[in-house]
């Protein structure tokens, strides 16, 4: 037993006891406790085992900077690893366990690692455990990972909800301490929209640690008044339990609000457990405070060694004494208040040890019977399990020259303060080392951001209040609001002396002195790394892993910089800091995903006919965001069976496909024809009204970009169709040229993709089906030839019918207003029933077009393929310029050995070439085997009675009839190169 | 995420925009007359300055208009937007 | 309703009705006629005369007149909302008035579906998936914006101070967006979270 609950005091509700379990044992705390405060109050010193050496560790801090007390919270699907016990609000029935101890905290087998500690020094994974060959991967690494490791990620789906919220503010204030409260109050006073984000559950909670008054009342009462004022304003949003995880450009901040974590799991069903806030603010005030720094000496990691400020926080905020007999070891004034507070609470204070020669307040403490030892330092903390005594010695060797041993179970340490510069630094804000305060402070400026209070290195209450107030007013004024509030006044006094650090002194005592408690990095590790040449701080970080734990070195980094600088005899300012990156504290993936999970994972696009495809139990594929039916399996049918059947139906009978996803753009204006002539590689201006023409467009680099059919609706009016995935891209492309390069062209483009629903009816019996639906329409080849369209009535609906074929069969594309799409589909299937009509999906469509040698943009093309490569040289207009034309004459594009589109016929007609397979001339050639091409599409064909593929093969057209090989693992597939048009090369079926 | 002021719609999140790279690359008037190198310069070569840059942006999820933006490529500071066809504003570090 | 036609949202009608609560009411707008009008500078005032409804030239504003509205989509682009039965005659009138000018009037009545979201929490519901500043100081009745809601491109129109928003969306996205809105509204019907009084 060490810590205990004081009989009175603290902001906990002693009438509401809460039962909880830690590491399998039952405890009780109070409403208002954190897990850490309740454990300390219960006398638990040992709460964790360290990362590498499995050394016993206790609670070290009272906030986000906690390096030691990481726990696995909750059980089953709600289990969450590596949470800081100092930030976990206690609730009834809470279950937590230590993260890195097996079989248990008190008897941890991993502690044996300390015996082999010399093998685990800085950079050990580069030096030890190297041989025999293969052992690292097979034995050492798995074993080390098991021994090191931290908490375990849950394997079950997360049952909780998370969501997102956007909010805009004139002023964002980060931090609800004295500076943040003063800033928010000042900013809000003139009516500005203010967002105040506070990490903890209460605003200004830290003021309870302080005895000073603000505006004539105790600090905590002032905080409550400000909180009430802010709550009463509808222009202010106060977000408590909210951590600003990242600060980005132009006032964008991302924050995580923990909405239900203070309640037992499942206590607020339906509510989001955590909410990710997207905050956009015109001005930002960073009042994130400061973290107290440890002092570095042997044994400084033992349970019972704690930050002095945290010791005071546990006393004042939670009514918890962290020990029964304390030594305070401080190089900073602030910890003197901790000594006084401990004495106030009845805790014996054995000594205050201060390395500075001039200790402040020595007389006041001496009057209370507390010995102050100026010019002294703790050179070791000893004890089994936790601190039992400390060794104290004079720094200049004076006195009797002997270290003296002082018994204690609590050692409160303070090595000064490190401003929380993380968010400022994330925004590329420059930091500068302040020699007097021994810390890195914001320097320079970041547009729209003001750092105020302790985050700016102003550690006393008066300065925090003043700076916060100033920053808040300035932000309000800058965003157009009046300055109304008066500055808060306080009785607090600024500190008398600057802090002292001991970085240039190697530890005098024996044993490990820890720089990074979470990653078990010692002063010896830093010195070793420096000896081995890792003197740049970014190198030191990676070599020793200091600052690379889940706490990102909040208590460690500045000490690492200081110790390294001490070893090298240079200033910490010369060493500099590592880069701070988001997030400030870890963020759950669930919070990042928000509601974009399950059926809301990503926006899905469906056609008006989609409900019928679902009823037909189609198998869907994603084409961009579209859900398209890939095939319509009959019961017991697999992909291959369904696709062969669907293909056969189109080749021998009739099939219907939902083609609504194709992009459609109406291009209109007196210059529309001239415009399309510049866009397409083939002429469009001469297209007759009522006719259709297939067209291909290129980027300026001459590579195929999209394709589709163009319908001329009127002399000044065209309907352009695009690929499904290319619809938005093509419209943007058109707009880009019209707006930026050719503003003189009188052309307007309007997307009508979703105005129309399209059903393709294809197959030798298509005319009969369409004829039944459109008895008024002349459908004969003479009246309605291939590549023309007609407007008319289909199934009683206004429709546009086009004779376009992507299958090589007689085909009609029926277009109706999309609200009538479902009715059209039903009518087509009904009319086709007596002809055995079969709905077919994208997979059959792909096979059918590949049999005809038609390429698909994105399948056969990949941004490196020209129209010539695809065999379209006859389409390329000679007499006009078009986008990309000049590139088709570049030395690289006129090479004759470019990859060209061909078909491949595997020599074994049952064999299917793998799509994407590389092709070689000689599979037995020594590596590296020259690649001559690759397979772009590969199918089994019902019409051909065999397998086939499309491929891009170097100089392929000259090699028709030749052989290539596709190595597929150990197996090699041989194939003949063929002309890409394998089916009905004359096109008589299509034209029929 | 940047906050970009569309000349028409005002400040919007960067995710609503599409960046078109360096501005004021004019399409050659007579491409066939150009030697390969000159054409390649137009198609492939772009400045990538560390500092102020004139860029093309399009408000893809809004009014779908292209416009030009003066942006600092290191600090992301935006000096202003101007319409296609408007006179070239000086860069903030250029002498007027 | 005869004018509703068949839309992809029909199967969600019951779910949409059930989602609504005092704080946020969600409903489908009846099918409305939509004409996308592109007009060069010389054609804008002529088009206004032909429509008998001045086209708003201030960005992101809506001009309304009884059963019709002209929504600003771009400096040369508007969406005219009007009764379905008036689409053909309106397009014909525009084509006659602007003949020879730089313009395009295209019937896009089926290219967008409308949802209405109304009530004191409507802004909060939209803010879950929309980065636009919808605070009354920034967005008011008569304002419109094309933006993204739940990653889906939408056209937002604020109608009144209830506030009521119209959310126009491409039909292909409508089912996803409606599901997302139903989900976003759900928390409004729950008891508040104890101890969370933000």
PDB file of C-alpha atoms in Angstrom, chain A residues 54-199:
ATOM      1  CA  UNK A  54       9.212  -5.606 -18.561  1.00  0.00           C
ATOM      2  CA  UNK A  55      10.247  -3.469 -15.617  1.00  0.00           C
ATOM      3  CA  UNK A  56       7.504  -2.656 -13.128  1.00  0.00           C
ATOM      4  CA  UNK A  57       5.935   0.716 -13.770  1.00  0.00           C
ATOM      5  CA  UNK A  58       3.438   2.925 -12.011  1.00  0.00           C
ATOM      6  CA  UNK A  59       1.259   5.853 -13.002  1.00  0.00           C
ATOM      7  CA  UNK A  60       3.601   8.662 -13.982  1.00  0.00           C
ATOM      8  CA  UNK A  61       1.416  11.605 -14.991  1.00  0.00           C
ATOM      9  CA  UNK A  62      -2.176  12.764 -14.859  1.00  0.00           C
ATOM     10  CA  UNK A  63      -2.863  13.395 -18.539  1.00  0.00           C
ATOM     11  CA  UNK A  64      -2.301  12.728 -22.240  1.00  0.00           C
ATOM     12  CA  UNK A  65       1.471  12.552 -21.795  1.00  0.00           C
ATOM     13  CA  UNK A  66       1.316   9.332 -19.747  1.00  0.00           C
ATOM     14  CA  UNK A  67       4.121   6.992 -20.863  1.00  0.00           C
ATOM     15  CA  UNK A  68       3.605   4.079 -18.456  1.00  0.00           C
ATOM     16  CA  UNK A  69       0.043   3.365 -17.461  1.00  0.00           C
ATOM     17  CA  UNK A  70      -1.263   1.959 -20.723  1.00  0.00           C
ATOM     18  CA  UNK A  71      -4.112  -0.475 -20.381  1.00  0.00           C
ATOM     19  CA  UNK A  72      -6.245  -2.770 -22.442  1.00  0.00           C
ATOM     20  CA  UNK A  73      -9.735  -1.416 -21.807  1.00  0.00           C
ATOM     21  CA  UNK A  74     -12.910  -3.449 -22.030  1.00  0.00           C
ATOM     22  CA  UNK A  75     -13.444  -6.974 -23.220  1.00  0.00           C
ATOM     23  CA  UNK A  76     -14.435  -8.876 -26.335  1.00  0.00           C
ATOM     24  CA  UNK A  77     -15.365  -6.819 -29.357  1.00  0.00           C
ATOM     25  CA  UNK A  78     -15.111  -3.588 -27.369  1.00  0.00           C
ATOM     26  CA  UNK A  79     -11.587  -4.296 -26.148  1.00  0.00           C
ATOM     27  CA  UNK A  80      -9.252  -1.421 -26.974  1.00  0.00           C
ATOM     28  CA  UNK A  81      -5.470  -1.471 -26.568  1.00  0.00           C
ATOM     29  CA  UNK A  82      -2.935   1.012 -25.201  1.00  0.00           C
ATOM     30  CA  UNK A  83      -5.273   3.549 -23.627  1.00  0.00           C
ATOM     31  CA  UNK A  84      -3.882   5.888 -21.019  1.00  0.00           C
ATOM     32  CA  UNK A  85      -5.272   5.125 -17.540  1.00  0.00           C
ATOM     33  CA  UNK A  86      -4.781   8.809 -16.723  1.00  0.00           C
ATOM     34  CA  UNK A  87      -7.443   9.784 -19.254  1.00  0.00           C
ATOM     35  CA  UNK A  88      -9.945   6.974 -18.763  1.00  0.00           C
ATOM     36  CA  UNK A  89     -12.942   8.231 -16.824  1.00  0.00           C
ATOM     37  CA  UNK A  90     -14.053   5.643 -14.335  1.00  0.00           C
ATOM     38  CA  UNK A  91     -17.501   4.156 -14.745  1.00  0.00           C
ATOM     39  CA  UNK A  92     -19.311   1.395 -12.952  1.00  0.00           C
ATOM     40  CA  UNK A  93     -18.198  -2.041 -14.052  1.00  0.00           C
ATOM     41  CA  UNK A  94     -15.136  -0.814 -15.945  1.00  0.00           C
ATOM     42  CA  UNK A  95     -12.774  -3.647 -16.883  1.00  0.00           C
ATOM     43  CA  UNK A  96      -9.130  -3.021 -17.701  1.00  0.00           C
ATOM     44  CA  UNK A  97      -5.882  -4.968 -17.772  1.00  0.00           C
ATOM     45  CA  UNK A  98      -2.185  -4.298 -18.136  1.00  0.00           C
ATOM     46  CA  UNK A  99      -0.951  -4.535 -21.728  1.00  0.00           C
ATOM     47  CA  UNK A 100       2.505  -6.047 -21.599  1.00  0.00           C
ATOM     48  CA  UNK A 101       2.628  -8.633 -18.886  1.00  0.00           C
ATOM     49  CA  UNK A 102       2.363 -12.401 -19.027  1.00  0.00           C
ATOM     50  CA  UNK A 103       1.161 -14.315 -17.155  1.00  0.00           C
ATOM     51  CA  UNK A 104       0.401 -11.290 -14.956  1.00  0.00           C
ATOM     52  CA  UNK A 105       1.507  -7.905 -13.763  1.00  0.00           C
ATOM     53  CA  UNK A 106       3.013  -9.036 -10.517  1.00  0.00           C
ATOM     54  CA  UNK A 107       4.791 -12.103 -11.841  1.00  0.00           C
ATOM     55  CA  UNK A 108       5.798 -11.297 -15.396  1.00  0.00           C
ATOM     56  CA  UNK A 109       8.034 -13.806 -17.159  1.00  0.00           C
ATOM     57  CA  UNK A 110       9.173 -11.079 -19.545  1.00  0.00           C
ATOM     58  CA  UNK A 111      11.011  -9.416 -16.695  1.00  0.00           C
ATOM     59  CA  UNK A 112      13.763 -11.931 -17.450  1.00  0.00           C
ATOM     60  CA  UNK A 113      14.572  -9.641 -20.380  1.00  0.00           C
ATOM     61  CA  UNK A 114      16.394  -7.447 -17.903  1.00  0.00           C
ATOM     62  CA  UNK A 115      18.957 -10.245 -17.542  1.00  0.00           C
ATOM     63  CA  UNK A 116      19.773 -10.039 -21.245  1.00  0.00           C
ATOM     64  CA  UNK A 117      19.557  -6.261 -21.337  1.00  0.00           C
ATOM     65  CA  UNK A 118      23.008  -5.872 -22.895  1.00  0.00           C
ATOM     66  CA  UNK A 119      21.632  -7.649 -25.976  1.00  0.00           C
ATOM     67  CA  UNK A 120      18.772  -5.193 -26.243  1.00  0.00           C
ATOM     68  CA  UNK A 121      20.635  -1.891 -26.334  1.00  0.00           C
ATOM     69  CA  UNK A 122      20.006   0.821 -28.896  1.00  0.00           C
ATOM     70  CA  UNK A 123      19.831  -0.550 -32.418  1.00  0.00           C
ATOM     71  CA  UNK A 124      20.057  -4.138 -31.143  1.00  0.00           C
ATOM     72  CA  UNK A 125      18.079  -5.444 -34.101  1.00  0.00           C
ATOM     73  CA  UNK A 126      20.940  -4.361 -36.344  1.00  0.00           C
ATOM     74  CA  UNK A 127      23.632  -6.026 -34.269  1.00  0.00           C
ATOM     75  CA  UNK A 128      22.467  -9.007 -32.295  1.00  0.00           C
ATOM     76  CA  UNK A 129      20.293 -11.972 -33.186  1.00  0.00           C
ATOM     77  CA  UNK A 130      21.818 -11.902 -36.665  1.00  0.00           C
ATOM     78  CA  UNK A 131      22.691 -15.531 -37.224  1.00  0.00           C
ATOM     79  CA  UNK A 132      22.311 -18.244 -38.178  1.00  0.00           C
ATOM     80  CA  UNK A 133      20.802 -17.161 -41.462  1.00  0.00           C
ATOM     81  CA  UNK A 134      17.002 -17.311 -41.417  1.00  0.00           C
ATOM     82  CA  UNK A 135      16.737 -17.416 -37.653  1.00  0.00           C
ATOM     83  CA  UNK A 136      15.735 -13.775 -37.397  1.00  0.00           C
ATOM     84  CA  UNK A 137      12.540 -14.280 -39.323  1.00  0.00           C
ATOM     85  CA  UNK A 138      11.796 -17.719 -37.933  1.00  0.00           C
ATOM     86  CA  UNK A 139      12.710 -17.359 -34.280  1.00  0.00           C
ATOM     87  CA  UNK A 140      14.108 -14.081 -33.039  1.00  0.00           C
ATOM     88  CA  UNK A 141      11.628 -11.671 -34.533  1.00  0.00           C
ATOM     89  CA  UNK A 142       8.474 -13.587 -33.535  1.00  0.00           C
ATOM     90  CA  UNK A 143       9.854 -14.096 -30.024  1.00  0.00           C
ATOM     91  CA  UNK A 144      10.888 -10.470 -29.633  1.00  0.00           C
ATOM     92  CA  UNK A 145       7.590  -9.236 -30.958  1.00  0.00           C
ATOM     93  CA  UNK A 146       5.762 -11.434 -28.485  1.00  0.00           C
ATOM     94  CA  UNK A 147       7.899 -10.183 -25.629  1.00  0.00           C
ATOM     95  CA  UNK A 148       7.800  -6.542 -26.631  1.00  0.00           C
ATOM     96  CA  UNK A 149       4.436  -5.686 -28.139  1.00  0.00           C
ATOM     97  CA  UNK A 150       1.776  -3.742 -26.388  1.00  0.00           C
ATOM     98  CA  UNK A 151      -1.982  -4.214 -26.229  1.00  0.00           C
ATOM     99  CA  UNK A 152      -3.859  -6.493 -28.550  1.00  0.00           C
ATOM    100  CA  UNK A 153      -6.158  -5.239 -31.307  1.00  0.00           C
ATOM    101  CA  UNK A 154      -9.643  -6.722 -31.028  1.00  0.00           C
ATOM    102  CA  UNK A 155     -10.449  -9.255 -33.727  1.00  0.00           C
ATOM    103  CA  UNK A 156     -14.240  -8.926 -33.578  1.00  0.00           C
ATOM    104  CA  UNK A 157     -16.216  -6.272 -35.464  1.00  0.00           C
ATOM    105  CA  UNK A 158     -16.567  -3.065 -33.484  1.00  0.00           C
ATOM    106  CA  UNK A 159     -20.156  -2.947 -32.153  1.00  0.00           C
ATOM    107  CA  UNK A 160     -20.002   0.798 -31.527  1.00  0.00           C
ATOM    108  CA  UNK A 161     -21.003   3.641 -33.828  1.00  0.00           C
ATOM    109  CA  UNK A 162     -18.802   6.552 -34.826  1.00  0.00           C
ATOM    110  CA  UNK A 163     -19.753   9.608 -36.805  1.00  0.00           C
ATOM    111  CA  UNK A 164     -18.455  12.845 -38.205  1.00  0.00           C
ATOM    112  CA  UNK A 165     -19.527  16.459 -37.839  1.00  0.00           C
ATOM    113  CA  UNK A 166     -18.428  19.576 -39.671  1.00  0.00           C
ATOM    114  CA  UNK A 167     -18.377  22.922 -37.945  1.00  0.00           C
ATOM    115  CA  UNK A 168     -17.215  26.382 -38.927  1.00  0.00           C
ATOM    116  CA  UNK A 169     -15.975  28.969 -36.483  1.00  0.00           C
ATOM    117  CA  UNK A 170     -14.585  32.433 -36.458  1.00  0.00           C
ATOM    118  CA  UNK A 171     -12.272  31.360 -33.662  1.00  0.00           C
ATOM    119  CA  UNK A 172     -11.170  27.879 -32.616  1.00  0.00           C
ATOM    120  CA  UNK A 173      -9.634  27.665 -29.160  1.00  0.00           C
ATOM    121  CA  UNK A 174      -7.664  24.500 -28.457  1.00  0.00           C
ATOM    122  CA  UNK A 175      -7.470  23.806 -24.746  1.00  0.00           C
ATOM    123  CA  UNK A 176      -9.864  24.645 -21.927  1.00  0.00           C
ATOM    124  CA  UNK A 177      -7.286  25.606 -19.295  1.00  0.00           C
ATOM    125  CA  UNK A 178      -6.865  29.141 -17.982  1.00  0.00           C
ATOM    126  CA  UNK A 179      -5.419  30.529 -21.229  1.00  0.00           C
ATOM    127  CA  UNK A 180      -8.001  28.756 -23.376  1.00  0.00           C
ATOM    128  CA  UNK A 181     -10.896  29.844 -21.174  1.00  0.00           C
ATOM    129  CA  UNK A 182      -9.704  33.440 -21.194  1.00  0.00           C
ATOM    130  CA  UNK A 183      -9.314  33.259 -24.980  1.00  0.00           C
ATOM    131  CA  UNK A 184     -12.734  31.713 -25.582  1.00  0.00           C
ATOM    132  CA  UNK A 185     -14.410  34.174 -23.223  1.00  0.00           C
ATOM    133  CA  UNK A 186     -12.758  37.147 -24.918  1.00  0.00           C
ATOM    134  CA  UNK A 187     -13.389  35.871 -28.442  1.00  0.00           C
ATOM    135  CA  UNK A 188     -17.039  35.072 -27.741  1.00  0.00           C
ATOM    136  CA  UNK A 189     -17.782  38.345 -25.965  1.00  0.00           C
ATOM    137  CA  UNK A 190     -18.300  40.289 -29.176  1.00  0.00           C
ATOM    138  CA  UNK A 191     -20.469  37.647 -30.832  1.00  0.00           C
ATOM    139  CA  UNK A 192     -17.923  35.670 -32.834  1.00  0.00           C
ATOM    140  CA  UNK A 193     -18.659  32.013 -33.481  1.00  0.00           C
ATOM    141  CA  UNK A 194     -16.297  30.155 -31.183  1.00  0.00           C
ATOM    142  CA  UNK A 195     -15.429  26.483 -30.847  1.00  0.00           C
ATOM    143  CA  UNK A 196     -13.609  25.531 -27.662  1.00  0.00           C
ATOM    144  CA  UNK A 197     -12.114  22.039 -27.555  1.00  0.00           C
ATOM    145  CA  UNK A 198     -10.979  20.625 -24.225  1.00  0.00           C
ATOM    146  CA  UNK A 199      -9.336  17.257 -23.808  1.00  0.00           C
TER     147      UNK A 199
END
